[in-house]
mmCIF file of C-alpha atoms in Angstrom:
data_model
loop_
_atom_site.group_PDB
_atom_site.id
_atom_site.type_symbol
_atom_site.label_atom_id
_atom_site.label_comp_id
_atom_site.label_asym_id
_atom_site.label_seq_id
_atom_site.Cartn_x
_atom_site.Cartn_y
_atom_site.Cartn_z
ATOM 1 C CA UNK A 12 -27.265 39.002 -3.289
ATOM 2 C CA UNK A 13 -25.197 41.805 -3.756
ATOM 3 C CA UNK A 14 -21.883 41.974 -5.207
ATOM 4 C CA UNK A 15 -20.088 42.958 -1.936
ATOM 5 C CA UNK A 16 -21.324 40.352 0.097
ATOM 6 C CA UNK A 17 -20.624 37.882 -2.838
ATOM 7 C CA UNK A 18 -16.844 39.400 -2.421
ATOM 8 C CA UNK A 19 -16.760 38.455 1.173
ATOM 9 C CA UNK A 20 -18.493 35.076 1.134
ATOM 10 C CA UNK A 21 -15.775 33.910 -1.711
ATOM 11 C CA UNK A 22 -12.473 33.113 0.814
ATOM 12 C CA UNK A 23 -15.102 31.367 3.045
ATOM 13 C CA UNK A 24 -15.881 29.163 -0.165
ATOM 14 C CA UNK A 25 -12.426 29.053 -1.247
ATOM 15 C CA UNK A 26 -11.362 27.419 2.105
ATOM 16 C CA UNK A 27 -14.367 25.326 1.963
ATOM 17 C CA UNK A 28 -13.000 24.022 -1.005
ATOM 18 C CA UNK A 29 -9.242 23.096 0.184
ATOM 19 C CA UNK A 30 -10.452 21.686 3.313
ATOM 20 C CA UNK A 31 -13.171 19.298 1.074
ATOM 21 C CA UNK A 32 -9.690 18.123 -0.849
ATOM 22 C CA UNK A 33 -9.659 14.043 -0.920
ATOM 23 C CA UNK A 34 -6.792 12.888 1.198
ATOM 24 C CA UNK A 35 -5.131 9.793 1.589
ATOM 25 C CA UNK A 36 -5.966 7.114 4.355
ATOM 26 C CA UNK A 37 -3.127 6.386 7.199
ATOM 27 C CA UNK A 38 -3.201 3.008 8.036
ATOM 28 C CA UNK A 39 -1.120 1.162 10.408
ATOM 29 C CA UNK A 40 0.146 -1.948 8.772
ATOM 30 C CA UNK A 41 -1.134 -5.083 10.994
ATOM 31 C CA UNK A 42 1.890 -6.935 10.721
ATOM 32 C CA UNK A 43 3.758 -4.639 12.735
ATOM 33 C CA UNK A 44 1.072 -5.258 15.794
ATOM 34 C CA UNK A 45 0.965 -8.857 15.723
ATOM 35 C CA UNK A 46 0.877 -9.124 19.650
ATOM 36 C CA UNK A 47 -2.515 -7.165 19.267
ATOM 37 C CA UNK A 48 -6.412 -8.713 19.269
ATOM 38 C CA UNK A 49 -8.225 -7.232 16.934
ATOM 39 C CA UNK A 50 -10.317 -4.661 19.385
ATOM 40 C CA UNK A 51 -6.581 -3.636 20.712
ATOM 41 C CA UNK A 52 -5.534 -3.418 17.548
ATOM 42 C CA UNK A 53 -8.227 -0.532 16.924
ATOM 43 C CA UNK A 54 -8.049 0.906 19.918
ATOM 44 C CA UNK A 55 -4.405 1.412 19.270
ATOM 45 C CA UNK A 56 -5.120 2.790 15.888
ATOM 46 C CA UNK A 57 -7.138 5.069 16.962
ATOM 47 C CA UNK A 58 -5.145 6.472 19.837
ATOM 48 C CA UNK A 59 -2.254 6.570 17.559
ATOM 49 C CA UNK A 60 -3.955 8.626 14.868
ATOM 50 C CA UNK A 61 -4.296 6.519 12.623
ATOM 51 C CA UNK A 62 -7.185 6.589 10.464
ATOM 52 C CA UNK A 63 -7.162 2.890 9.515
ATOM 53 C CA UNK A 64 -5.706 -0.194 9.630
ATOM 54 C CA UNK A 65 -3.879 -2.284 6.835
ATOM 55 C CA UNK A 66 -5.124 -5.979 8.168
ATOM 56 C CA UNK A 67 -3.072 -8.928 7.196
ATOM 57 C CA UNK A 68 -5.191 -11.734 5.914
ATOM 58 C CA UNK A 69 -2.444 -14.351 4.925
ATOM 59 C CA UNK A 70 -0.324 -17.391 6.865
ATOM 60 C CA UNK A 71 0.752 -15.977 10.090
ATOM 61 C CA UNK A 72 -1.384 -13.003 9.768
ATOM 62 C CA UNK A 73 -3.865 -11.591 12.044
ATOM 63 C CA UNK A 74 -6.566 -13.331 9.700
ATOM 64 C CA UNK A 75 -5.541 -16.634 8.556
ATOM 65 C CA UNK A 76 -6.514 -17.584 5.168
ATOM 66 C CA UNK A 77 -8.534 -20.734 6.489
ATOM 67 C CA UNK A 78 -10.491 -19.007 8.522
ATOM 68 C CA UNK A 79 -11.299 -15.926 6.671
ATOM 69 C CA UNK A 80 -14.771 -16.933 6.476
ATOM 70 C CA UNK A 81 -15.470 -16.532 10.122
ATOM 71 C CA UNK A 82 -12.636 -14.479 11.391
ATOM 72 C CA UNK A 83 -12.366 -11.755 8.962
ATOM 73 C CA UNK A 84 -16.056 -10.181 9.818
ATOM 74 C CA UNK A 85 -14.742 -10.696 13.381
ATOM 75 C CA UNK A 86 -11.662 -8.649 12.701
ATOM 76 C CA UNK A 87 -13.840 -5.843 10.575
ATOM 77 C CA UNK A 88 -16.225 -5.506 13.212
ATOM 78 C CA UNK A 89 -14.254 -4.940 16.437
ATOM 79 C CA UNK A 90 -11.583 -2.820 14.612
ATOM 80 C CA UNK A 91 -14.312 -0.402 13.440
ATOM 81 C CA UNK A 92 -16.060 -0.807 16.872
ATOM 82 C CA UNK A 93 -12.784 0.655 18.408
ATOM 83 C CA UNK A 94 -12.770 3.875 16.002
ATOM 84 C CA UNK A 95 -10.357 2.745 13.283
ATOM 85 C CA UNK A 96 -11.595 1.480 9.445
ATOM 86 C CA UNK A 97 -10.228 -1.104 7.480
ATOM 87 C CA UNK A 98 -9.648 0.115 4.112
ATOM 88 C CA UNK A 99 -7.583 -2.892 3.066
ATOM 89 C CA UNK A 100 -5.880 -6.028 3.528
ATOM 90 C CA UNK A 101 -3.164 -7.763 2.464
ATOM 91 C CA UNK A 102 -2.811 -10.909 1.442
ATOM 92 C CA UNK A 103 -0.370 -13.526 -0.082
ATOM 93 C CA UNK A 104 -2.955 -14.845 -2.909
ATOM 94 C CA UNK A 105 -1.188 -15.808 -6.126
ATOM 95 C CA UNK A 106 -3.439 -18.296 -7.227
ATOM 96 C CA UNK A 107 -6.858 -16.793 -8.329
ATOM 97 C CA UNK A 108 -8.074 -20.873 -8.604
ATOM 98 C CA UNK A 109 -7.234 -21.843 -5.156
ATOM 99 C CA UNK A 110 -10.145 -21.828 -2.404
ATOM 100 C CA UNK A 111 -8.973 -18.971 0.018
ATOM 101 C CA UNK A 112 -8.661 -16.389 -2.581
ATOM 102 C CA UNK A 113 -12.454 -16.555 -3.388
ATOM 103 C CA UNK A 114 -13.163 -17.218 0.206
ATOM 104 C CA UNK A 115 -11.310 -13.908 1.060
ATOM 105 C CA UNK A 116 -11.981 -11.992 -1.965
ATOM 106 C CA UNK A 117 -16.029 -12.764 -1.169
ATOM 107 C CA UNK A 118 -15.633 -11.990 2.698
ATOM 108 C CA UNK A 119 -13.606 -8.755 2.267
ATOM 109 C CA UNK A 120 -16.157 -7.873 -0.456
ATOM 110 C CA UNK A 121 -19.823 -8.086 1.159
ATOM 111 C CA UNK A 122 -17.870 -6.322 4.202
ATOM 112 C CA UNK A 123 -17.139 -3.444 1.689
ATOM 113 C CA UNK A 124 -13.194 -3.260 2.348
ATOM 114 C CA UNK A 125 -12.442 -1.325 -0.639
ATOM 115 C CA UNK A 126 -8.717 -3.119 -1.652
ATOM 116 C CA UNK A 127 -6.482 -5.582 -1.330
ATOM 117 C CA UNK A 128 -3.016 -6.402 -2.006
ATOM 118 C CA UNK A 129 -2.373 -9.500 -4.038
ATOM 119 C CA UNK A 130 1.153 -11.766 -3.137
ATOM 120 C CA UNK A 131 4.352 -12.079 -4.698
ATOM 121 C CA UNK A 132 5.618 -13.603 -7.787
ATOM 122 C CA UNK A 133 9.499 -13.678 -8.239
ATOM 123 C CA UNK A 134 11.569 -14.325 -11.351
ATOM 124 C CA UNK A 135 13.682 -17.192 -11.036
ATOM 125 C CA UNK A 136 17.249 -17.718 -12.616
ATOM 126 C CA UNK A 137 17.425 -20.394 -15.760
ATOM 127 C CA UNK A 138 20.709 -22.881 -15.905
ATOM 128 C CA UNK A 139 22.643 -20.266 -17.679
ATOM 129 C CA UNK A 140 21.728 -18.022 -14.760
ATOM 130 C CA UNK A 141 19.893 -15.113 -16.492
ATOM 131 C CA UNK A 142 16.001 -14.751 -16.281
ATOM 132 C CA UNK A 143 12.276 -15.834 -18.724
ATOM 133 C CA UNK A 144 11.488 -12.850 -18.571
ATOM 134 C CA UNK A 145 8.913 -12.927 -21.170
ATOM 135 C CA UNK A 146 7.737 -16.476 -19.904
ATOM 136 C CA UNK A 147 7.405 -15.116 -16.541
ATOM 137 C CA UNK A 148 5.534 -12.231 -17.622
ATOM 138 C CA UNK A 149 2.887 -14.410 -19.614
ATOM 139 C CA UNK A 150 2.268 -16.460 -16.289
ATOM 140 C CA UNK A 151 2.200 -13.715 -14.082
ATOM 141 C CA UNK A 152 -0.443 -12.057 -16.475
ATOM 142 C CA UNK A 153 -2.253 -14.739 -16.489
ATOM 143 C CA UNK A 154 -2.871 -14.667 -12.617
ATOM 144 C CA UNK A 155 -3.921 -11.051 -12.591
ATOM 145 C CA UNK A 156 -6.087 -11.452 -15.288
ATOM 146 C CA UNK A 157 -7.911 -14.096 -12.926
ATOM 147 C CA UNK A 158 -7.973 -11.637 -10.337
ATOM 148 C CA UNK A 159 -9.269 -8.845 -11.805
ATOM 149 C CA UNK A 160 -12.197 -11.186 -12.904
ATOM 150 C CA UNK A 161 -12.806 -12.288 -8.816
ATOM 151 C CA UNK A 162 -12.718 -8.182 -7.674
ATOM 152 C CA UNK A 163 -14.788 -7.392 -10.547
ATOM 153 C CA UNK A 164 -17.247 -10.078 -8.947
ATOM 154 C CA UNK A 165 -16.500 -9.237 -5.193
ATOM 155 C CA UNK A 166 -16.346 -5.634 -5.778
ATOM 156 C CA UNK A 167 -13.139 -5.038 -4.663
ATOM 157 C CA UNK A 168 -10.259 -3.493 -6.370
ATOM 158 C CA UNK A 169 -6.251 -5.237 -5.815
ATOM 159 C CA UNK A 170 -2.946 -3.453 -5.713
ATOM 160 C CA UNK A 171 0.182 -4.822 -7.284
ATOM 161 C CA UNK A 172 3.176 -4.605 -5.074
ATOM 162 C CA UNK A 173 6.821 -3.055 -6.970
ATOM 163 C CA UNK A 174 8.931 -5.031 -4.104
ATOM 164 C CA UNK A 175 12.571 -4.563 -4.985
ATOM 165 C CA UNK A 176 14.884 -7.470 -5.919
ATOM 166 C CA UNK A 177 13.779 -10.544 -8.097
ATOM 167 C CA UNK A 178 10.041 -9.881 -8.036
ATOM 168 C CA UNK A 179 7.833 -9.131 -10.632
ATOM 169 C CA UNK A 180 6.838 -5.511 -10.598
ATOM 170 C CA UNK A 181 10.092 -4.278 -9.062
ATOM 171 C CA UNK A 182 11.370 -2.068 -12.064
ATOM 172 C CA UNK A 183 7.540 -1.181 -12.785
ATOM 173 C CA UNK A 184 7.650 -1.591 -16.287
ATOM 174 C CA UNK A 185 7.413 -4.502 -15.947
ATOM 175 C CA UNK A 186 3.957 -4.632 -14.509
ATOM 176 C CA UNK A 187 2.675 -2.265 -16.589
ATOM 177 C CA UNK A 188 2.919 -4.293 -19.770
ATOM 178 C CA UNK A 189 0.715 -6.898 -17.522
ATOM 179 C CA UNK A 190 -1.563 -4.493 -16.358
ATOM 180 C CA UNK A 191 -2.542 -2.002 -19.380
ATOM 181 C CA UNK A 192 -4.847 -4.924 -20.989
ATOM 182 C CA UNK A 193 -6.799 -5.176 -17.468
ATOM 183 C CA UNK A 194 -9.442 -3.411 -15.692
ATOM 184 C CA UNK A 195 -8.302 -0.228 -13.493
ATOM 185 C CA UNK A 196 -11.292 0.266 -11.906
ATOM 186 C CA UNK A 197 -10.328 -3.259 -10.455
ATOM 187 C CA UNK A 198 -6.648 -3.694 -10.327
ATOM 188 C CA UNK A 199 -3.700 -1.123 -10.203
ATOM 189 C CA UNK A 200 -0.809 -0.665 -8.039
ATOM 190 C CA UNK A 201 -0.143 -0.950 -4.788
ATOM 191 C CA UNK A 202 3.455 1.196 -5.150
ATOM 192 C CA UNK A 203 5.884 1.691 -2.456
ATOM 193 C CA UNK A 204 8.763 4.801 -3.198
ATOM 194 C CA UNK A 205 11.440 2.962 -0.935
ATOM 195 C CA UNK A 206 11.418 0.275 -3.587
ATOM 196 C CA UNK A 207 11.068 2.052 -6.165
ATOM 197 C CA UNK A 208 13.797 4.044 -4.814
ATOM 198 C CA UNK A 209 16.074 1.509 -4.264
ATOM 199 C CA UNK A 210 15.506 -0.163 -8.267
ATOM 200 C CA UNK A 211 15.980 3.494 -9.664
ATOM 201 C CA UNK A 212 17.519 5.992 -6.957
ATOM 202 C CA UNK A 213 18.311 8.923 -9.560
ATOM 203 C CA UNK A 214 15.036 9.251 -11.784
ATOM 204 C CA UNK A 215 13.949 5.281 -12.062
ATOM 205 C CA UNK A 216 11.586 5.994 -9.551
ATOM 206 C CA UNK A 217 10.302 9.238 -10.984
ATOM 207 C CA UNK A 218 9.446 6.947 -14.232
ATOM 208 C CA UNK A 219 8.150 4.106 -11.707
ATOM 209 C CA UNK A 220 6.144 6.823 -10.241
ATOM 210 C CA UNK A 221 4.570 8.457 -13.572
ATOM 211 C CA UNK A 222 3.822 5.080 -14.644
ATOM 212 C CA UNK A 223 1.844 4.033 -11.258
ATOM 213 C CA UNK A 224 0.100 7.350 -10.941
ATOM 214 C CA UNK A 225 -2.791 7.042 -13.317
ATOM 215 C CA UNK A 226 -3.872 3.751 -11.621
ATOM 216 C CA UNK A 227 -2.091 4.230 -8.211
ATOM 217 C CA UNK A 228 -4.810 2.620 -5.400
ATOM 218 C CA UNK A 229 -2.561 1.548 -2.303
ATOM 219 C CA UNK A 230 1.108 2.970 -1.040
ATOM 220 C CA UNK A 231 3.398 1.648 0.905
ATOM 221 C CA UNK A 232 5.253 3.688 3.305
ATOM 222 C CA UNK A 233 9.010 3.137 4.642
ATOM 223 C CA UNK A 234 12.019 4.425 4.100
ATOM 224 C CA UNK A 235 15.730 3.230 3.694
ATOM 225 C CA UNK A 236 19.035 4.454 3.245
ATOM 226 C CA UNK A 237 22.085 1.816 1.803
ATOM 227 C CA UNK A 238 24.890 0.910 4.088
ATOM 228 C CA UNK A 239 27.819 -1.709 4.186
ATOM 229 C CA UNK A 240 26.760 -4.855 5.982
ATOM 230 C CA UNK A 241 29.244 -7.216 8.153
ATOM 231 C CA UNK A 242 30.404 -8.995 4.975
ATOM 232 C CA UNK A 243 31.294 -5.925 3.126
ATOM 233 C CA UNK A 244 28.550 -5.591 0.647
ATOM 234 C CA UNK A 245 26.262 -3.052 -0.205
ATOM 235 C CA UNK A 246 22.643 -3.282 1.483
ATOM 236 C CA UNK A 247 19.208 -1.502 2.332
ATOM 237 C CA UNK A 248 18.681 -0.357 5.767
ATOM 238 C CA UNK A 249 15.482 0.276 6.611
ATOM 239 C CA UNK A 250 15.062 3.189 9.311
ATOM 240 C CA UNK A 251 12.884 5.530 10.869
ATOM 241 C CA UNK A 252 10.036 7.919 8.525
ATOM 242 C CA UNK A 253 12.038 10.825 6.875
ATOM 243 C CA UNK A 254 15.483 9.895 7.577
ATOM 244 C CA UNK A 255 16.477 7.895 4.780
ATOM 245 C CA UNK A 256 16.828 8.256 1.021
ATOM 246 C CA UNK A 257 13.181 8.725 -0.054
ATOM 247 C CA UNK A 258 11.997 12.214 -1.564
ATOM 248 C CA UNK A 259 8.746 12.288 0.286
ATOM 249 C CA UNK A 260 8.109 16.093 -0.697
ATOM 250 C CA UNK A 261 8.642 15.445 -4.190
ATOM 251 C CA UNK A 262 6.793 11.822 -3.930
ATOM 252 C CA UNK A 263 3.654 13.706 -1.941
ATOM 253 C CA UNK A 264 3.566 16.573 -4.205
ATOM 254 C CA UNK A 265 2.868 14.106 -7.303
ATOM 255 C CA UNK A 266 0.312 12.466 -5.016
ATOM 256 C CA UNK A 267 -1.750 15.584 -4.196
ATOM 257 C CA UNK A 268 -0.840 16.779 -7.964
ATOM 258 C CA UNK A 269 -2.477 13.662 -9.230
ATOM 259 C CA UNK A 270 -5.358 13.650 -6.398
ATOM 260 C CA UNK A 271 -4.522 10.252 -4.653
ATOM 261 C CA UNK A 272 -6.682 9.767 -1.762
ATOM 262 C CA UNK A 273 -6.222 6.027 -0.938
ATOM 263 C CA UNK A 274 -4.645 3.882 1.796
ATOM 264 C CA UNK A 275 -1.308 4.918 3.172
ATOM 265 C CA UNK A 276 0.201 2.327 5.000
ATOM 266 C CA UNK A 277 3.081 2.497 7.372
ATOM 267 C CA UNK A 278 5.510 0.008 7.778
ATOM 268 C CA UNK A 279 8.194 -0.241 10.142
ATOM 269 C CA UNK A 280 10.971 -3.339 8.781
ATOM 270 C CA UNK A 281 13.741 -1.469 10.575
ATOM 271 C CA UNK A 282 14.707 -2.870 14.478
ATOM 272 C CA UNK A 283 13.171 -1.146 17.156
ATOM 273 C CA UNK A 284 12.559 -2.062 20.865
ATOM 274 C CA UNK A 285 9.119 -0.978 20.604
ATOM 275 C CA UNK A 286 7.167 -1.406 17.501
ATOM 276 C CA UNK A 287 4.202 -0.029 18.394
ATOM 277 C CA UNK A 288 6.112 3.302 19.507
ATOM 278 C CA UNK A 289 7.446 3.221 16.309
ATOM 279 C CA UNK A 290 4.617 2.812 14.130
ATOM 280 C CA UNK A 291 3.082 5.705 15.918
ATOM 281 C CA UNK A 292 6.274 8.220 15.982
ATOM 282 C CA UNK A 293 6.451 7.238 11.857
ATOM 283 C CA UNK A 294 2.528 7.946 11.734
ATOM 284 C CA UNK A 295 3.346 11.494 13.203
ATOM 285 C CA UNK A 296 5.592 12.339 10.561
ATOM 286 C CA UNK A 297 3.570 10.938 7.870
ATOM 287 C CA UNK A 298 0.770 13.296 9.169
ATOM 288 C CA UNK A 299 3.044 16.483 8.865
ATOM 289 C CA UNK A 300 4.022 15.260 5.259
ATOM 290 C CA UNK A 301 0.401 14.450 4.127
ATOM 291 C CA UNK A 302 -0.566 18.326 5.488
ATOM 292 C CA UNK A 303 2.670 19.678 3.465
ATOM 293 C CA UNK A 304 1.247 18.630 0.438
ATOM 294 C CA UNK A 305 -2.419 18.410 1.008
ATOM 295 C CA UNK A 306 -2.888 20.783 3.414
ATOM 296 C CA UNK A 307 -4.157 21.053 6.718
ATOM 297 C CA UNK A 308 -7.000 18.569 7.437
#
């Protein structure tokens, strides 16, 4: 090969390159389609542009937890059968001993769903109304530490939830003390920016965010701005993709920086008439953002 056709073949391998970049997953979070059966649910998915599908596999879900056995492969099969994957589910497990979180771990693992999201765990006030923090901490690790065992087993890797307020993993640090003993290749974080936003809206989340990044697997996406509610105090709002208080260049830059390519997953808390409509006019903008920083798919 000569060197001038070398020359002209290298922006053809250049762009071959940038268009081979890993890129996240956009999932629709199920919760937000409850009205849908699971081949509607893909179908809509699909014509929505959304990659994927987040599938709730908890009380009330679109899976319940005593019938994962049987209804999760169900759900899997006609969701993928209508165009859309399932790259995750989420779930409200916070007992790694009781029988639906190896029932659902085992399901979602010889089905190949690659995460999941584990439940909550809150701190709750003592009689002199501050927090065991430290006792907390040693039962919450204890859980994960469980869990990390069962997706080691399964073949499945979970995603820690920073959910603002009284819950465990809402300033991040807090989380990472539990989860720098354990496993990444199994457990990480499942991190969402409007929390983290809302816990630390100045740099806190930049720190939540630096700390997350090296085992980031799932994120959560929604956005939020803080307004006065009817009894005078201060309160999130949750609202449309992109017109709240969340950095999303600055939060997608670090993503692409750090080469995240997991599930994004929309979520749409604030009131709408039409959720669906919603979800889909939020997955829009979440496409644009994802091409800002990764580039055109």
């Amino acid at each position: 090969m000569n060197r001038r056709l070398l020359l002209q073949m290298l922006p053809a391998a250049a762009l071959a390159q940038t268009q081979a970049k890993p890129r996240p997953t956009i999932c629709l979070f199920s919760k937000h389609a409850a009205k849908l059966n699971y081949t509607d649910l893909g179908k809509f998915a699909k014509q929505a542009g959304f990659a994927g599908v987040d599938l709730t596999v908890r009380p009330g879900g679109h899976v319940l937890p005593e019938k994962v056995t049987e209804d999760l492969p169900r759900a899997f099969e006609q969701i993928e059968a209508a165009g859309a994957k399932v790259p995750m589910i989420t779930t409200g497990l916070t007992n790694p001993r009781a029988p639906e979180a190896t029932n659902t771990l085992r399901k979602a693992g010889e089905l190949t769903i690659p995460f999941w999201k584990i439940g909550y765990f809150r701190y709750t006030a003592n009689a002199t109304g501050g927090y065991d923090i430290d006792r907390k901490l040693v039962e919450v690790q204890a859980a994960l530490t469980s869990f990390t065992a069962l997706s080691r087993l399964y073949n499945i890797t979970a995603g820690f939830h920073n959910h603002s307020g009284n819950y465990v993993g809402s300033p991040v640090w807090d989380s990472r003390q539990i989860l720098t003993p354990l496993d990444a290749q199994y457990i990480g974080y499942y991190f969402d920016p409007a929390h983290a936003t809302a816990e630390g809206g100045l740099f806190g989340w930049q720190a939540a965010l630096d700390i997350a990044l090296p085992r980031l697997k799932m994120v959560a996406i929604k956005d939020f701005y803080w307004e006065k509610n009817a009894s005078g105090k201060w309160a999130m709002r949750w609202c449309p993709l992109g017109q709240g208080m969340v950095d999303w260049k600055k939060v997608f830059a670090r993503f692409a920086a750090g080469g995240f390519a997991g599930p994004l997953t929309i979520h749409t808390e604030y009131p709408t008439k039409d959720e669906l409509q919603a979800l889909a006019d939020d997955g829009a903008v979440l496409r644009k953002i994802v091409d800002e920083a990764y580039g055109k798919a």
